JSON list of C-alpha atoms in Angstrom, two decimals:
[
{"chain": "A", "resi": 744, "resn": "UNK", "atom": "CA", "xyz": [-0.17, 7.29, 1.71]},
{"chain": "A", "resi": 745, "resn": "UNK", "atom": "CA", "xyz": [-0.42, 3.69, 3.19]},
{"chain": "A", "resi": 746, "resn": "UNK", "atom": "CA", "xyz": [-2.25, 0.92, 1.17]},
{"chain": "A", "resi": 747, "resn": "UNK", "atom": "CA", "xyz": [-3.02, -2.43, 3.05]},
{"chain": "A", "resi": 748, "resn": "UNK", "atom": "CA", "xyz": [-4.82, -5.17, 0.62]},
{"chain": "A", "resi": 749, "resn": "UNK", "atom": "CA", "xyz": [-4.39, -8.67, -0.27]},
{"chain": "A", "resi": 750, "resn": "UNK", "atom": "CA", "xyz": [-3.97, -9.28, -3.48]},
{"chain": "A", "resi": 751, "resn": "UNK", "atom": "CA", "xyz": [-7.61, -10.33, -4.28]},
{"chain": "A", "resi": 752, "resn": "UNK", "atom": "CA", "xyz": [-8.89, -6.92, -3.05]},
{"chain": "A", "resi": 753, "resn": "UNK", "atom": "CA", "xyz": [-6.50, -4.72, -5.49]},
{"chain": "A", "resi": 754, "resn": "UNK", "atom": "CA", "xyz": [-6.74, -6.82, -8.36]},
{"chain": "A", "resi": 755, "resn": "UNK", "atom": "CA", "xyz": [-10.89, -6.69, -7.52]},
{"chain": "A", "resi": 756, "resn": "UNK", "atom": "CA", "xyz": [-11.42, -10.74, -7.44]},
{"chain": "A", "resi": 757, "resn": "UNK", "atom": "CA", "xyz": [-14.46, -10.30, -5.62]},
{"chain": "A", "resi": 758, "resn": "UNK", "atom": "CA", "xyz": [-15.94, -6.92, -7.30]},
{"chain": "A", "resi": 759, "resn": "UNK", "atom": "CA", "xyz": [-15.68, -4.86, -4.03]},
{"chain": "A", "resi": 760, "resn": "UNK", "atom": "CA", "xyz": [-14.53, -1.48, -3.76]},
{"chain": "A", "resi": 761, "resn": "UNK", "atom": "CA", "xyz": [-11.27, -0.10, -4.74]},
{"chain": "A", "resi": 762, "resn": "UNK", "atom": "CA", "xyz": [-8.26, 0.89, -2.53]},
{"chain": "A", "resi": 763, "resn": "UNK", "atom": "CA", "xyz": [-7.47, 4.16, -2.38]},
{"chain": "A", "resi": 764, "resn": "UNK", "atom": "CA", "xyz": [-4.36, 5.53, -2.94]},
{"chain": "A", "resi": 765, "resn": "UNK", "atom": "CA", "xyz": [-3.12, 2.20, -4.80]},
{"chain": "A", "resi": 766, "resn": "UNK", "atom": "CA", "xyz": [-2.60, 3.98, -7.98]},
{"chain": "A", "resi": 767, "resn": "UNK", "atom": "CA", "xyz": [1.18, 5.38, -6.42]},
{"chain": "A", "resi": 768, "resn": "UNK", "atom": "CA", "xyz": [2.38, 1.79, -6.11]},
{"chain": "A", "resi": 769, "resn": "UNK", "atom": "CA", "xyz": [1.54, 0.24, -9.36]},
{"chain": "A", "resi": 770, "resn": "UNK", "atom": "CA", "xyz": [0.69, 1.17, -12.28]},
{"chain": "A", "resi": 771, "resn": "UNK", "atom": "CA", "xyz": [1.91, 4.54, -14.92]},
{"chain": "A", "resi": 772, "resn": "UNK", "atom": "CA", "xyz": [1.09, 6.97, -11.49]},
{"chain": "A", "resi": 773, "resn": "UNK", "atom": "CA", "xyz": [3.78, 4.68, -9.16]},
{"chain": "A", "resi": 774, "resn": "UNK", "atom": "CA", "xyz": [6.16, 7.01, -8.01]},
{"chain": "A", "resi": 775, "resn": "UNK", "atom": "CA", "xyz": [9.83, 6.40, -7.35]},
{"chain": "A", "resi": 776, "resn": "UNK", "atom": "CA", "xyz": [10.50, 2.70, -5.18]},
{"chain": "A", "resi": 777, "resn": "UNK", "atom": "CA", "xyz": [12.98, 3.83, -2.28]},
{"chain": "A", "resi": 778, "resn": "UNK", "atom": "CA", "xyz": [12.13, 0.06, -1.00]},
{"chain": "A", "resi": 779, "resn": "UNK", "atom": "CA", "xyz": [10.52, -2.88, -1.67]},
{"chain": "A", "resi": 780, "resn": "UNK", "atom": "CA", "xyz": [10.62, -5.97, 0.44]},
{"chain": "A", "resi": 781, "resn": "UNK", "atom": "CA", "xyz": [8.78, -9.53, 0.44]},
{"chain": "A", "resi": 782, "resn": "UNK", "atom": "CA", "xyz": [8.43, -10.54, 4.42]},
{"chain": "A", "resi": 783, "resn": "UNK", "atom": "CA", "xyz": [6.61, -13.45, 5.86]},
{"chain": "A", "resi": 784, "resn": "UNK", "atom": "CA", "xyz": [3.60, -13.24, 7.60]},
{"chain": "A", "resi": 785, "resn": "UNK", "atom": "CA", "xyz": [4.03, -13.71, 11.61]},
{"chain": "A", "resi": 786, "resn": "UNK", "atom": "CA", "xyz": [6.66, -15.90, 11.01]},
{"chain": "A", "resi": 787, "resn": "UNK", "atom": "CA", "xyz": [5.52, -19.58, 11.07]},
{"chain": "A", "resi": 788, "resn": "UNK", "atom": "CA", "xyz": [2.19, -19.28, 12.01]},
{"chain": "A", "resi": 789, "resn": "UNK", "atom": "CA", "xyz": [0.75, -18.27, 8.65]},
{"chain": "A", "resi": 790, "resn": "UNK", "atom": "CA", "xyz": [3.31, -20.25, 6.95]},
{"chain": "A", "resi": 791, "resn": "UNK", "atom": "CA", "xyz": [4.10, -19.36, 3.38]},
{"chain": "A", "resi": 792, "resn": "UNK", "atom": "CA", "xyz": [1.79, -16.38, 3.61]},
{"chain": "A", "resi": 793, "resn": "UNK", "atom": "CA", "xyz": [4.16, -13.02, 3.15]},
{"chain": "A", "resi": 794, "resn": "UNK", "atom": "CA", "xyz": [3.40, -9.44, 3.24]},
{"chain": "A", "resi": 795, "resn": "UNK", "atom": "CA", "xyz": [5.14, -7.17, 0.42]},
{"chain": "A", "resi": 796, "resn": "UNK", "atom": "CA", "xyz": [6.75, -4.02, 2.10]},
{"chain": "A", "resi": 797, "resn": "UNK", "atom": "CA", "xyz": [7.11, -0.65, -0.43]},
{"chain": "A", "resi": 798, "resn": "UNK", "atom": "CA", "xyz": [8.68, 2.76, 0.58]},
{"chain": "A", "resi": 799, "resn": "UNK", "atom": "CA", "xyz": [7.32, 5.12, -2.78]},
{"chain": "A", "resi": 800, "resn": "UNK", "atom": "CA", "xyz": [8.30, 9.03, -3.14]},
{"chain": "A", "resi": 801, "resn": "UNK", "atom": "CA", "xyz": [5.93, 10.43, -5.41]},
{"chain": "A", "resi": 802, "resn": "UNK", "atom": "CA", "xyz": [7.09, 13.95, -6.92]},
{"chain": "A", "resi": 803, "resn": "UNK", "atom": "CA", "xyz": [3.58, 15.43, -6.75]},
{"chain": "A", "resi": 804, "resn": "UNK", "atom": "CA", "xyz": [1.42, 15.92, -3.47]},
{"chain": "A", "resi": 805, "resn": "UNK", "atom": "CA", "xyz": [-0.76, 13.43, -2.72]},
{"chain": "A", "resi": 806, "resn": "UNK", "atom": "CA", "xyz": [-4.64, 14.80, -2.65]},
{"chain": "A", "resi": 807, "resn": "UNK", "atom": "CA", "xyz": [-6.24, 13.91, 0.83]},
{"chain": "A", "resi": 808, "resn": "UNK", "atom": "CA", "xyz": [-9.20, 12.43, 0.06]},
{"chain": "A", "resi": 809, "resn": "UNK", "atom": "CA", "xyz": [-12.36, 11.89, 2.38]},
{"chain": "A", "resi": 810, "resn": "UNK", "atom": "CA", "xyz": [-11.58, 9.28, 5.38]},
{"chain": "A", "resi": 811, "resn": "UNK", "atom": "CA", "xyz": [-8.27, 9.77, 5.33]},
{"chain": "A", "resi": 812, "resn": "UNK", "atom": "CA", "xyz": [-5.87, 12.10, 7.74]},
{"chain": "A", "resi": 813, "resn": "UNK", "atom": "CA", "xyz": [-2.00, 13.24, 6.49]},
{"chain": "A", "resi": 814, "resn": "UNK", "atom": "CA", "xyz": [0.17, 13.04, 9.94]},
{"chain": "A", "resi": 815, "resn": "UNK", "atom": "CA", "xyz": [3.60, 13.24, 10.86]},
{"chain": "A", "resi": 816, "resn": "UNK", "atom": "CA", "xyz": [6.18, 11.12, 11.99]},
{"chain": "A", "resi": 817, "resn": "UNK", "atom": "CA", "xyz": [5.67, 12.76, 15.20]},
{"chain": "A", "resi": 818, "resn": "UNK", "atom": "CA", "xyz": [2.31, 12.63, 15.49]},
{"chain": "A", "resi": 819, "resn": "UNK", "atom": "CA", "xyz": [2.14, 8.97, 15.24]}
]
């Protein structure tokens, strides 16, 4: 799965919903961290604003859940 959030949505700063699918990045679910990279964010024009990159292979299969669509490299 793909998760895009800042931090104040996954850490629920502002009470909104949750992300889905965040529960194989952190936490006891996470599932093995093939990469993880800090980047910054358009280079200088959001200066010191960064974007953390993660590459996770979970052992189990991922449930699709409503919303979401499983593709493959190809089909993207």
């Amino acid at each position: 799965p793909t998760v895009q959030a800042t931090r104040s949505n996954f850490t629920g700063v502002h009470r909104g919903r949750g992300v889905s699918y965040l529960e194989y990045f952190i936490g006891p679910r996470r599932g093995t961290v093939l990469a993880d990279s800090l980047q910054s964010e358009q280079g200088w024009w959001f200066l010191h604003k960064g974007n953390r990159n993660m590459v996770v292979e979970t052992a189990e299969e991922v449930p699709l859940r409503p919303g979401f669509r499983w593709l493959t490299l190809r089909q993207l």
